[in-house]
Amino acid sequence: MKTERIRNFCIIAHVDHGKSTLADRLMELTNTVSKRDMQEQLLDSMALERERGVTIKASAVRMRYKAHDGENYIINLIDTPGHVDFTYEVSRALQACEGALLIVDASQGIEAQTLSNVYLALEQDLEILPVINKIDLPASQPDEVAKDVQDLLGTPAEDMPRISAKNGIGIVDVLENIIAQVPPPTTSQAGVPRALVFDSHYDAYKGVIAYVRVVDGAIRLRDTLKLFATGARFEPVEIGVFDPLMRATSELDAGEVGYIATGLKSVQECRVGDTITLAAKGAERALPGYEQVKPMVFAGIYPTNNEDYADLRDALEKLQLNDASLVYQPETSQALNFGFRVGFLGLFHMEIIQERLEREYDLDILATAPSVEFRVLGHDGNVTAIDSPALLPEENTISEIHEPWMKIQIYAPQTYIGSIMDLVINKRGVYETTEYLDVNRVILHFEIPLSEIIIDFYDRLKSVTQGYASLDYQFHQYRAGDLVKVEVLVNEDPVDALAMICHRDDAYHRGQRLVSRLKALIPRQMFTVPVQAAIGKRVISRANVRALRKDVLAKCYGGDVTRKRKLLEKQKKGKKRMKMIGSVEVPQEAFMALLSLDD
């Protein structure tokens, strides 16, 4: 089909604003899926996506539509992930399009992810089409929300379709707007073939399947192709389009969206954002915007039963086949034995991986408290990256410790400004500016260390704003700080999984709170167990878990006091010997105590 009859667009929205439901209605209206095969959130293939109402993996679908002008069009919809952790994937999906449908919930208005995605779409110079959804809800205020969007984008409020994706109201208007306002692809069919990879997944029979948008030229089945960033070469096993299931074709022309089954055995070789071109006489320059996504949050994942270690390794290998941003390496802990140090894009990504390990692979796992990657500058000038407190070198060899700082934006009603300020400043945040969206809603801009927001920041933000605030964040820079390692010793043995790196000002209070929690959680032994928090050789907090005492005097029913003293001395020697050779098992609840130290 001619490129003038092709429309490529994506849907962007905040979590739970109706993105996947609208995609369902568009596929129904264009008869892409028969009513017999239709199910809710069709493009969300994972059970986890359906339950949480958030898209985790990008997907694409090709729809055919006869517009009111009598012409037939091909409309390619690229469904983007719906969480801030996957911002890079969203930006690549936006690069594959010419237009974006911006869905705003008529009962909630503009939220954090809405604005974040709008700015991404504006960077890619896309045509943005606002749509006001959920007009059927009793609490909906479509006119007020449309006015807010008008103030943000400049699009007249009366031109925004008012729809209910759930009930199928106004869907035809959305399709006609896409045809009328989204420009056709501006590509050269005669040029050297270049295709943008906006997502990929692993198939056991066809290898890595790359989801692509062909930018220039045409890609044919017998071409030998290569990837720019990784240099991997391959001959396609299959080329095709999404209808919405994969349907093989002989070629993909400029402007089209489809897939290429590469036959490659690892997603690491076919990364999101990379460019595919001919292996011989291919394009000289890759498409702009490619980055290698690096994990921001790290946690130790251990099987609760040591015999499951091999199963956990196999499960992580399989998950990595479909998720190139997941990195892991083996790790040993004195308290938890064998496990893995796993890197994630963010807390939500970590939560998803944990749930998939438990559900899909039937594993019983324990995750340690998340940490971030610190950069340690030694006195010799060498910089070392560490992602676990246990790896921190000796204090006398360290010149500076640098930690990652984030720029965050908090969207909330202005009545909560004071509570938000208190929360962020207590977490070492630095206030920047305030923007007023309207008379009621504000955006507060802060800079804050990533280590302060990865544990319970979001939950506490929701608490102090009664659920009204939403949060968006981006990496800003690494900054030197007065950071120290707080070690925990149980029975004078260090427990590396309980160590933490924190600011010197907070170290005493955090150490004291952790020791108090551990005192309550560690089971009593036949001897006194000291629990200590220490910075280097200096103990900053200590508590004793009292010994269980056997009544050795029960059988002593008479006689001189020296008999009693002799029995007590014998017991004392036994306890001393037991303490020297006895080991204390730290329960799993103790490792979770790190997650709620600020309560």
Short mmCIF file of C-alpha atoms in Angstrom, two decimals, residues 109-590:
data_model
loop_
_atom_site.label_atom_id
_atom_site.label_comp_id
_atom_site.label_asym_id
_atom_site.label_seq_id
_atom_site.Cartn_x
_atom_site.Cartn_y
_atom_site.Cartn_z
CA GLY A 109 -7.36 14.53 35.11
CA ILE A 110 -3.70 15.00 34.22
CA GLU A 111 -1.35 12.72 36.21
CA ALA A 112 2.43 12.28 36.43
CA GLN A 113 2.88 9.72 33.66
CA THR A 114 0.55 11.72 31.38
CA LEU A 115 2.86 14.73 31.44
CA SER A 116 6.04 12.68 31.31
CA ASN A 117 4.87 10.91 28.13
CA VAL A 118 3.64 14.18 26.59
CA TYR A 119 7.15 15.63 26.92
CA LEU A 120 8.62 12.46 25.37
CA ALA A 121 6.16 12.75 22.46
CA LEU A 122 6.97 16.45 21.97
CA GLU A 123 10.71 15.61 21.86
CA GLN A 124 9.98 13.21 18.98
CA ASP A 125 7.91 15.95 17.26
CA LEU A 126 4.75 13.80 17.17
CA GLU A 127 1.22 14.98 16.45
CA ILE A 128 -0.57 14.66 19.81
CA LEU A 129 -4.30 13.88 19.79
CA PRO A 130 -5.87 14.27 23.27
CA VAL A 131 -8.83 12.02 24.10
CA ILE A 132 -11.00 12.36 27.24
CA ASN A 133 -11.91 8.85 28.45
CA LYS A 134 -14.31 7.39 31.07
CA ILE A 135 -17.07 9.97 30.54
CA ASP A 136 -19.57 7.34 31.78
CA LEU A 137 -18.26 7.47 35.38
CA PRO A 138 -20.38 9.39 37.93
CA ALA A 139 -17.31 11.39 39.09
CA SER A 140 -16.22 12.38 35.56
CA GLN A 141 -15.65 16.06 34.69
CA PRO A 142 -14.87 15.94 30.95
CA ASP A 143 -15.14 19.70 30.32
CA GLU A 144 -12.87 20.69 33.23
CA VAL A 145 -10.29 18.02 32.29
CA ALA A 146 -10.45 19.07 28.60
CA LYS A 147 -9.73 22.66 29.66
CA ASP A 148 -6.66 21.49 31.67
CA VAL A 149 -5.38 19.60 28.59
CA GLN A 150 -6.05 22.69 26.44
CA ASP A 151 -3.89 24.78 28.81
CA LEU A 152 -1.15 22.14 28.54
CA LEU A 153 -1.13 21.49 24.78
CA GLY A 154 -3.04 24.35 23.19
CA THR A 155 -5.50 21.96 21.47
CA PRO A 156 -9.04 23.49 21.62
CA ALA A 157 -11.10 21.70 24.30
CA GLU A 158 -14.10 21.33 21.94
CA ASP A 159 -11.95 19.35 19.43
CA MET A 160 -11.11 16.61 21.95
CA PRO A 161 -13.25 13.46 21.54
CA ARG A 162 -15.20 12.53 24.70
CA ILE A 163 -15.27 8.75 24.82
CA SER A 164 -15.97 5.74 27.00
CA ALA A 165 -13.60 2.96 25.88
CA LYS A 166 -15.39 0.48 28.15
CA ASN A 167 -18.82 1.11 26.59
CA GLY A 168 -17.58 1.85 23.04
CA ILE A 169 -18.81 5.48 22.97
CA GLY A 170 -17.06 7.83 20.51
CA ILE A 171 -14.55 5.30 19.11
CA VAL A 172 -15.33 6.16 15.45
CA ASP A 173 -14.42 9.81 16.14
CA VAL A 174 -11.05 8.68 17.47
CA LEU A 175 -10.31 6.66 14.30
CA GLU A 176 -11.37 9.52 12.00
CA ASN A 177 -9.17 11.94 13.98
CA ILE A 178 -6.19 9.58 13.53
CA ILE A 179 -6.78 9.49 9.75
CA ALA A 180 -7.22 13.27 9.52
CA GLN A 181 -4.51 14.51 11.89
CA VAL A 182 -1.70 11.95 12.08
CA PRO A 183 0.63 12.55 9.12
CA PRO A 184 1.64 9.62 6.87
CA PRO A 185 5.24 8.31 7.17
CA THR A 186 7.81 10.56 5.47
CA THR A 187 10.14 7.82 4.26
CA SER A 188 12.09 6.90 1.17
CA GLN A 189 11.23 3.53 -0.38
CA ALA A 190 14.25 3.78 -2.68
CA GLY A 191 16.81 4.36 0.10
CA VAL A 192 19.15 1.90 1.82
CA PRO A 193 17.02 -0.24 4.20
CA ARG A 194 16.95 0.90 7.85
CA ALA A 195 14.55 -0.38 10.50
CA LEU A 196 14.15 0.72 14.13
CA VAL A 197 13.85 -2.04 16.77
CA PHE A 198 11.26 -0.82 19.32
CA ASP A 199 10.86 -4.11 21.20
CA SER A 200 11.81 -7.78 21.04
CA HIS A 201 10.98 -11.13 22.58
CA TYR A 202 12.45 -14.61 22.47
CA ASP A 203 10.79 -17.53 20.67
CA ALA A 204 12.08 -21.09 21.19
CA TYR A 205 11.75 -21.91 17.45
CA LYS A 206 12.51 -18.62 15.67
CA GLY A 207 15.03 -17.09 18.09
CA VAL A 208 14.77 -13.39 18.97
CA ILE A 209 11.81 -11.70 17.25
CA ALA A 210 12.45 -7.99 16.72
CA TYR A 211 9.45 -5.62 16.53
CA VAL A 212 10.45 -3.07 13.90
CA ARG A 213 9.34 0.06 12.10
CA VAL A 214 10.92 0.26 8.62
CA VAL A 215 12.18 3.82 8.20
CA ASP A 216 13.88 3.61 4.77
CA GLY A 217 13.89 1.10 1.92
CA ALA A 218 12.36 -2.37 2.10
CA ILE A 219 13.45 -5.47 4.01
CA ARG A 220 13.06 -8.79 2.21
CA LEU A 221 13.20 -12.38 3.42
CA ARG A 222 16.47 -13.39 1.69
CA ASP A 223 18.46 -10.27 2.71
CA THR A 224 21.43 -10.74 5.03
CA LEU A 225 20.99 -8.14 7.75
CA LYS A 226 23.03 -6.72 10.64
CA LEU A 227 22.44 -4.73 13.83
CA PHE A 228 24.43 -1.54 14.31
CA ALA A 229 25.09 -1.52 18.08
CA THR A 230 25.91 -5.21 18.61
CA GLY A 231 27.26 -6.02 15.12
CA ALA A 232 25.22 -9.26 15.03
CA ARG A 233 24.54 -10.60 11.49
CA PHE A 234 21.65 -12.84 10.50
CA GLU A 235 19.37 -13.93 7.68
CA PRO A 236 15.69 -13.55 8.67
CA VAL A 237 13.88 -16.77 9.54
CA GLU A 238 10.56 -14.99 8.94
CA ILE A 239 9.24 -11.49 8.22
CA GLY A 240 5.67 -10.41 8.85
CA VAL A 241 3.06 -8.15 10.41
CA PHE A 242 0.83 -8.30 13.50
CA ASP A 243 -2.83 -9.03 12.69
CA PRO A 244 -2.76 -9.04 15.85
CA LEU A 245 -1.13 -12.51 15.80
CA MET A 246 2.04 -12.80 13.73
CA ARG A 247 1.33 -13.29 10.01
CA ALA A 248 4.25 -13.98 7.64
CA THR A 249 4.80 -11.81 4.53
CA SER A 250 7.60 -11.71 1.94
CA GLU A 251 8.77 -8.15 2.74
CA LEU A 252 8.25 -5.02 4.83
CA ASP A 253 8.17 -1.70 2.98
CA ALA A 254 9.12 1.78 4.17
CA GLY A 255 6.64 3.16 6.73
CA GLU A 256 5.35 -0.28 7.77
CA VAL A 257 5.42 -1.81 11.24
CA GLY A 258 6.05 -5.55 11.63
CA TYR A 259 8.44 -8.15 12.95
CA ILE A 260 11.66 -9.87 11.90
CA ALA A 261 12.43 -13.34 13.31
CA THR A 262 16.22 -13.11 13.53
CA GLY A 263 17.18 -16.62 14.68
CA LEU A 264 19.52 -15.00 17.28
CA LYS A 265 19.71 -16.82 20.60
CA SER A 266 19.89 -13.85 23.00
CA VAL A 267 17.94 -10.60 23.39
CA GLN A 268 21.31 -9.04 24.35
CA GLU A 269 22.23 -9.17 20.64
CA CYS A 270 19.04 -7.39 19.53
CA ARG A 271 18.48 -4.45 21.87
CA VAL A 272 15.59 -1.98 21.96
CA GLY A 273 16.49 1.19 20.01
CA ASP A 274 19.04 -0.52 17.71
CA THR A 275 18.97 -0.15 13.91
CA ILE A 276 18.73 -3.05 11.42
CA THR A 277 20.27 -2.58 7.96
CA LEU A 278 21.85 -4.69 5.18
CA ALA A 279 25.03 -6.54 6.11
CA ALA A 280 26.59 -5.66 2.74
CA LYS A 281 26.32 -2.07 1.47
CA GLY A 282 24.08 -1.14 4.37
CA ALA A 283 23.36 2.29 5.83
CA GLU A 284 26.35 4.26 7.11
CA ARG A 285 24.54 5.81 10.08
CA ALA A 286 22.24 4.29 12.66
CA LEU A 287 18.95 5.89 13.62
CA PRO A 288 19.39 8.33 16.56
CA GLY A 289 18.47 7.72 20.19
CA TYR A 290 19.96 4.29 20.98
CA GLU A 291 21.15 3.81 24.56
CA GLN A 292 22.18 0.75 26.50
CA VAL A 293 19.73 0.64 29.42
CA LYS A 294 21.51 0.26 32.75
CA PRO A 295 19.91 -1.08 35.94
CA MET A 296 19.34 1.47 38.72
CA VAL A 297 18.21 -0.73 41.63
CA PHE A 298 19.92 -3.90 42.90
CA ALA A 299 18.74 -6.61 45.28
CA GLY A 300 19.87 -10.05 46.37
CA ILE A 301 17.44 -12.86 45.44
CA TYR A 302 17.87 -16.15 47.31
CA PRO A 303 15.87 -19.40 47.31
CA THR A 304 14.40 -20.12 50.77
CA ASN A 305 15.33 -23.75 50.17
CA ASN A 306 18.98 -24.16 49.09
CA GLU A 307 18.09 -27.08 46.83
CA ASP A 308 16.17 -24.66 44.57
CA TYR A 309 19.34 -22.70 43.62
CA ALA A 310 19.66 -24.39 40.19
CA ASP A 311 15.94 -23.79 39.48
CA LEU A 312 16.33 -20.10 40.37
CA ARG A 313 19.30 -19.78 37.99
CA ASP A 314 17.32 -21.44 35.15
CA ALA A 315 14.31 -19.16 35.83
CA LEU A 316 16.47 -15.99 35.70
CA GLU A 317 18.06 -17.22 32.43
CA LYS A 318 14.62 -17.68 30.87
CA LEU A 319 13.39 -14.26 32.06
CA GLN A 320 16.52 -12.62 30.65
CA LEU A 321 15.74 -14.12 27.23
CA ASN A 322 12.76 -11.74 27.03
CA ASP A 323 14.16 -8.85 29.08
CA ALA A 324 17.59 -7.49 28.11
CA SER A 325 17.49 -4.93 30.96
CA LEU A 326 17.59 -7.70 33.59
CA VAL A 327 21.14 -8.44 34.77
CA TYR A 328 22.26 -10.89 37.45
CA GLN A 329 25.38 -12.54 38.87
CA PRO A 330 25.92 -15.24 41.52
CA GLU A 331 26.35 -14.07 45.11
CA THR A 332 27.04 -15.83 48.40
CA SER A 333 25.80 -14.62 51.77
CA GLN A 334 26.83 -15.99 55.18
CA ALA A 335 23.22 -15.84 56.37
CA LEU A 336 21.34 -16.81 53.20
CA ASN A 337 23.86 -19.11 51.44
CA PHE A 338 23.78 -19.10 47.60
CA GLY A 339 21.74 -16.66 45.51
CA PHE A 340 22.02 -13.91 42.89
CA ARG A 341 22.64 -10.17 42.83
CA VAL A 342 20.00 -8.89 40.37
CA GLY A 343 19.82 -5.46 38.73
CA PHE A 344 16.46 -3.83 37.84
CA LEU A 345 15.33 -0.64 36.07
CA GLY A 346 13.35 0.43 39.14
CA LEU A 347 11.18 -0.77 42.01
CA PHE A 348 8.21 -1.69 39.80
CA HIS A 349 10.49 -3.74 37.53
CA MET A 350 11.84 -5.52 40.65
CA GLU A 351 8.31 -6.26 41.87
CA ILE A 352 7.32 -7.71 38.47
CA ILE A 353 10.38 -10.00 38.28
CA GLN A 354 9.81 -11.26 41.86
CA GLU A 355 6.17 -12.05 41.11
CA ARG A 356 7.02 -13.81 37.85
CA LEU A 357 9.64 -15.97 39.60
CA GLU A 358 7.08 -17.00 42.22
CA ARG A 359 4.14 -17.53 39.85
CA GLU A 360 5.55 -18.77 36.55
CA TYR A 361 8.42 -20.82 38.00
CA ASP A 362 6.83 -21.83 41.33
CA LEU A 363 9.83 -20.65 43.38
CA ASP A 364 9.80 -19.64 47.02
CA ILE A 365 12.31 -16.76 47.14
CA LEU A 366 13.62 -14.15 49.55
CA ALA A 367 14.65 -10.71 48.26
CA THR A 368 16.95 -8.52 50.33
CA ALA A 369 16.35 -4.79 50.68
CA PRO A 370 17.04 -2.97 47.39
CA SER A 371 20.20 -0.88 47.05
CA VAL A 372 21.67 1.42 44.39
CA GLU A 373 25.01 1.52 42.56
CA PHE A 374 27.58 3.66 44.35
CA ARG A 375 30.86 4.89 42.85
CA VAL A 376 33.79 4.71 45.25
CA LEU A 377 36.80 6.98 44.65
CA GLY A 378 39.92 5.57 46.32
CA HIS A 379 42.95 7.50 47.57
CA ASP A 380 44.85 6.06 44.58
CA GLY A 381 42.40 7.80 42.17
CA ASN A 382 40.67 4.59 40.99
CA VAL A 383 36.86 4.61 40.73
CA THR A 384 35.02 1.37 41.60
CA ALA A 385 31.28 0.78 41.05
CA ILE A 386 29.64 -1.28 43.80
CA ASP A 387 26.01 -2.38 43.99
CA SER A 388 26.12 -4.17 47.37
CA PRO A 389 27.14 -2.71 50.77
CA ALA A 390 29.13 -5.90 51.41
CA LEU A 391 31.52 -4.94 48.56
CA LEU A 392 32.46 -1.53 50.04
CA PRO A 393 36.26 -1.34 50.61
CA GLU A 394 37.85 -0.48 53.97
CA GLU A 395 37.04 3.04 55.19
CA ASN A 396 40.71 4.13 55.29
CA THR A 397 41.13 3.43 51.53
CA ILE A 398 38.13 5.59 50.47
CA SER A 399 38.47 9.23 49.41
CA GLU A 400 34.81 9.84 48.38
CA ILE A 401 31.60 7.87 47.83
CA HIS A 402 29.31 9.12 45.04
CA GLU A 403 25.61 8.21 44.95
CA PRO A 404 22.97 8.62 42.19
CA TRP A 405 20.62 11.61 42.50
CA MET A 406 17.25 11.84 40.75
CA LYS A 407 15.11 14.72 39.57
CA ILE A 408 11.55 14.06 40.75
CA GLN A 409 8.24 15.74 39.98
CA ILE A 410 5.31 15.34 42.37
CA TYR A 411 1.80 16.18 41.07
CA ALA A 412 -0.68 16.89 43.87
CA PRO A 413 -3.49 19.20 45.11
CA GLN A 414 -1.89 22.32 46.59
CA THR A 415 -3.38 21.66 50.06
CA TYR A 416 -0.70 18.95 50.53
CA ILE A 417 2.36 21.10 49.67
CA GLY A 418 3.49 21.33 53.34
CA SER A 419 3.24 17.56 53.96
CA ILE A 420 5.14 16.77 50.74
CA MET A 421 7.88 19.31 51.58
CA ASP A 422 8.36 17.74 55.05
CA LEU A 423 8.54 14.23 53.59
CA VAL A 424 11.07 15.09 50.86
CA ILE A 425 13.34 17.27 53.03
CA ASN A 426 13.44 14.52 55.71
CA LYS A 427 14.68 12.22 52.93
CA ARG A 428 17.59 14.60 52.10
CA GLY A 429 15.69 16.09 49.15
CA VAL A 430 16.48 19.56 47.75
CA TYR A 431 13.57 21.78 46.69
CA GLU A 432 13.79 23.38 43.21
CA THR A 433 10.56 24.97 41.93
CA THR A 434 6.77 24.85 42.06
CA GLU A 435 4.55 24.99 38.96
CA TYR A 436 0.81 25.69 39.19
CA LEU A 437 -1.24 23.63 36.72
CA ASP A 438 -4.47 25.34 37.78
CA VAL A 439 -5.98 26.84 40.95
CA ASN A 440 -5.96 23.46 42.71
CA ARG A 441 -3.08 21.35 41.33
CA VAL A 442 0.68 21.90 41.50
CA ILE A 443 3.89 20.24 40.30
CA LEU A 444 6.69 20.28 42.87
CA HIS A 445 10.23 19.77 41.53
CA PHE A 446 12.93 18.28 43.80
CA GLU A 447 16.33 16.63 43.62
CA ILE A 448 16.71 13.60 45.90
CA PRO A 449 19.13 10.65 46.32
CA LEU A 450 17.85 7.47 44.66
CA SER A 451 18.65 5.47 47.81
CA GLU A 452 16.04 7.53 49.70
CA ILE A 453 13.17 6.81 47.27
CA ILE A 454 13.64 3.12 46.49
CA ILE A 455 12.26 1.66 49.71
CA ASP A 456 9.11 3.26 51.09
CA PHE A 457 9.02 6.78 49.62
CA TYR A 458 6.10 6.19 47.24
CA ASP A 459 3.94 4.55 49.94
CA ARG A 460 4.59 7.40 52.36
CA LEU A 461 3.87 9.99 49.64
CA LYS A 462 0.49 8.34 49.03
CA SER A 463 -0.19 8.32 52.79
CA VAL A 464 0.56 12.02 53.41
CA THR A 465 -1.52 13.09 50.37
CA GLN A 466 -4.43 10.65 50.98
CA GLY A 467 -3.64 8.93 47.67
CA TYR A 468 -3.89 12.06 45.49
CA ALA A 469 -0.20 12.58 44.61
CA SER A 470 1.57 10.96 41.66
CA LEU A 471 5.30 10.74 41.11
CA ASP A 472 7.65 10.87 38.12
CA TYR A 473 11.45 10.62 38.27
CA GLN A 474 14.54 10.71 36.02
CA PHE A 475 18.22 10.08 36.70
CA HIS A 476 20.14 13.35 37.17
CA GLN A 477 23.79 12.79 38.20
CA TYR A 478 26.22 11.13 40.61
CA ARG A 479 27.07 13.32 43.60
CA ALA A 480 29.61 12.93 46.43
CA GLY A 481 28.10 12.52 49.90
CA ASP A 482 29.17 11.85 53.49
CA LEU A 483 28.19 8.18 53.29
CA VAL A 484 29.14 5.34 55.63
CA LYS A 485 28.58 1.60 55.78
CA VAL A 486 26.55 0.40 58.77
CA GLU A 487 27.31 -3.25 59.51
CA VAL A 488 25.17 -5.53 61.63
CA LEU A 489 26.81 -8.13 63.88
CA VAL A 490 24.78 -10.97 65.39
CA ASN A 491 26.69 -12.84 68.09
CA GLU A 492 29.77 -10.84 66.92
CA ASP A 493 29.52 -12.27 63.37
CA PRO A 494 28.80 -9.73 60.57
CA VAL A 495 25.61 -10.45 58.55
CA ASP A 496 26.43 -9.03 55.12
CA ALA A 497 22.81 -9.13 53.84
CA LEU A 498 21.79 -6.69 56.62
CA ALA A 499 24.57 -4.15 55.92
CA MET A 500 23.52 -0.78 54.47
CA ILE A 501 25.15 2.37 53.13
CA CYS A 502 23.55 5.56 54.40
CA HIS A 503 24.34 9.19 55.21
CA ARG A 504 26.45 9.69 58.33
CA ASP A 505 23.73 11.91 59.91
CA ASP A 506 21.17 9.09 59.61
CA ALA A 507 23.52 6.21 60.51
CA TYR A 508 23.04 6.28 64.29
CA HIS A 509 19.21 6.42 64.14
CA ARG A 510 18.92 3.78 61.40
CA GLY A 511 21.37 1.48 63.21
CA GLN A 512 19.49 1.90 66.48
CA ARG A 513 16.09 1.18 64.87
CA LEU A 514 17.44 -1.89 63.05
CA VAL A 515 19.02 -3.31 66.23
CA SER A 516 15.71 -2.81 68.11
CA ARG A 517 13.82 -4.65 65.34
CA LEU A 518 16.32 -7.50 65.25
CA LYS A 519 16.20 -7.89 69.04
CA ALA A 520 12.47 -8.62 68.73
CA LEU A 521 12.83 -10.89 65.66
CA ILE A 522 15.84 -13.09 66.49
CA PRO A 523 14.71 -16.15 68.50
CA ARG A 524 16.15 -16.58 72.01
CA GLN A 525 18.98 -19.10 72.42
CA MET A 526 20.40 -20.92 75.46
CA PHE A 527 22.98 -18.11 75.68
CA THR A 528 22.82 -14.29 75.46
CA VAL A 529 23.05 -13.07 71.84
CA PRO A 530 24.45 -9.55 71.33
CA VAL A 531 23.09 -7.64 68.30
CA GLN A 532 25.27 -4.69 67.27
CA ALA A 533 25.31 -1.99 64.58
CA ALA A 534 28.80 -0.71 63.77
CA ILE A 535 30.54 1.82 61.52
CA GLY A 536 34.00 0.38 60.89
CA LYS A 537 35.32 -0.75 64.30
CA ARG A 538 33.02 1.60 66.27
CA VAL A 539 29.81 0.08 67.66
CA ILE A 540 26.98 2.68 67.47
CA SER A 541 24.15 0.59 68.91
CA ARG A 542 23.78 -2.66 70.84
CA ALA A 543 21.00 -4.80 72.28
CA ASN A 544 21.07 -8.25 73.89
CA VAL A 545 18.65 -11.06 73.06
CA ARG A 546 18.15 -12.57 76.52
CA ALA A 547 19.12 -16.19 77.07
CA LEU A 548 16.61 -18.95 77.69
CA ARG A 549 17.40 -20.30 81.15
CA LYS A 550 17.13 -23.90 82.24
CA ASP A 551 16.38 -24.20 85.98
CA VAL A 552 19.35 -26.33 87.10
CA LEU A 553 18.43 -25.79 90.74
CA ALA A 554 15.15 -27.70 90.41
CA LYS A 555 16.78 -30.97 91.54
CA CYS A 556 18.62 -29.25 94.42
CA TYR A 557 16.03 -29.56 97.21
CA GLY A 558 18.22 -29.09 100.23
CA GLY A 559 21.74 -28.79 101.59
CA ASP A 560 24.31 -26.01 101.74
CA VAL A 561 24.28 -22.91 99.44
CA THR A 562 27.66 -24.04 98.00
CA ARG A 563 25.86 -26.92 96.24
CA LYS A 564 23.62 -24.44 94.42
CA ARG A 565 26.59 -22.19 93.56
CA LYS A 566 28.50 -25.19 92.16
CA LEU A 567 25.56 -26.08 89.82
CA LEU A 568 25.21 -22.47 88.66
CA GLU A 569 28.98 -22.21 87.93
CA LYS A 570 28.79 -25.43 85.91
CA GLN A 571 25.85 -24.00 83.89
CA LYS A 572 27.78 -20.73 83.34
CA LYS A 573 30.78 -22.62 81.86
CA GLY A 574 28.47 -24.62 79.58
CA LYS A 575 26.79 -21.44 78.29
CA LYS A 576 30.20 -19.84 77.64
CA ARG A 577 31.34 -22.87 75.61
CA MET A 578 27.98 -22.95 73.74
CA LYS A 579 28.32 -19.24 72.85
CA MET A 580 31.79 -19.86 71.39
CA ILE A 581 30.72 -22.70 69.09
CA GLY A 582 26.99 -21.99 68.70
CA SER A 583 25.60 -20.24 65.59
CA VAL A 584 22.51 -18.04 65.51
CA GLU A 585 20.08 -18.44 62.62
CA VAL A 586 18.72 -15.07 61.50
CA PRO A 587 15.03 -15.46 60.46
CA GLN A 588 13.74 -14.19 57.10
CA GLU A 589 11.62 -11.49 58.79
CA ALA A 590 14.86 -9.83 59.94
#
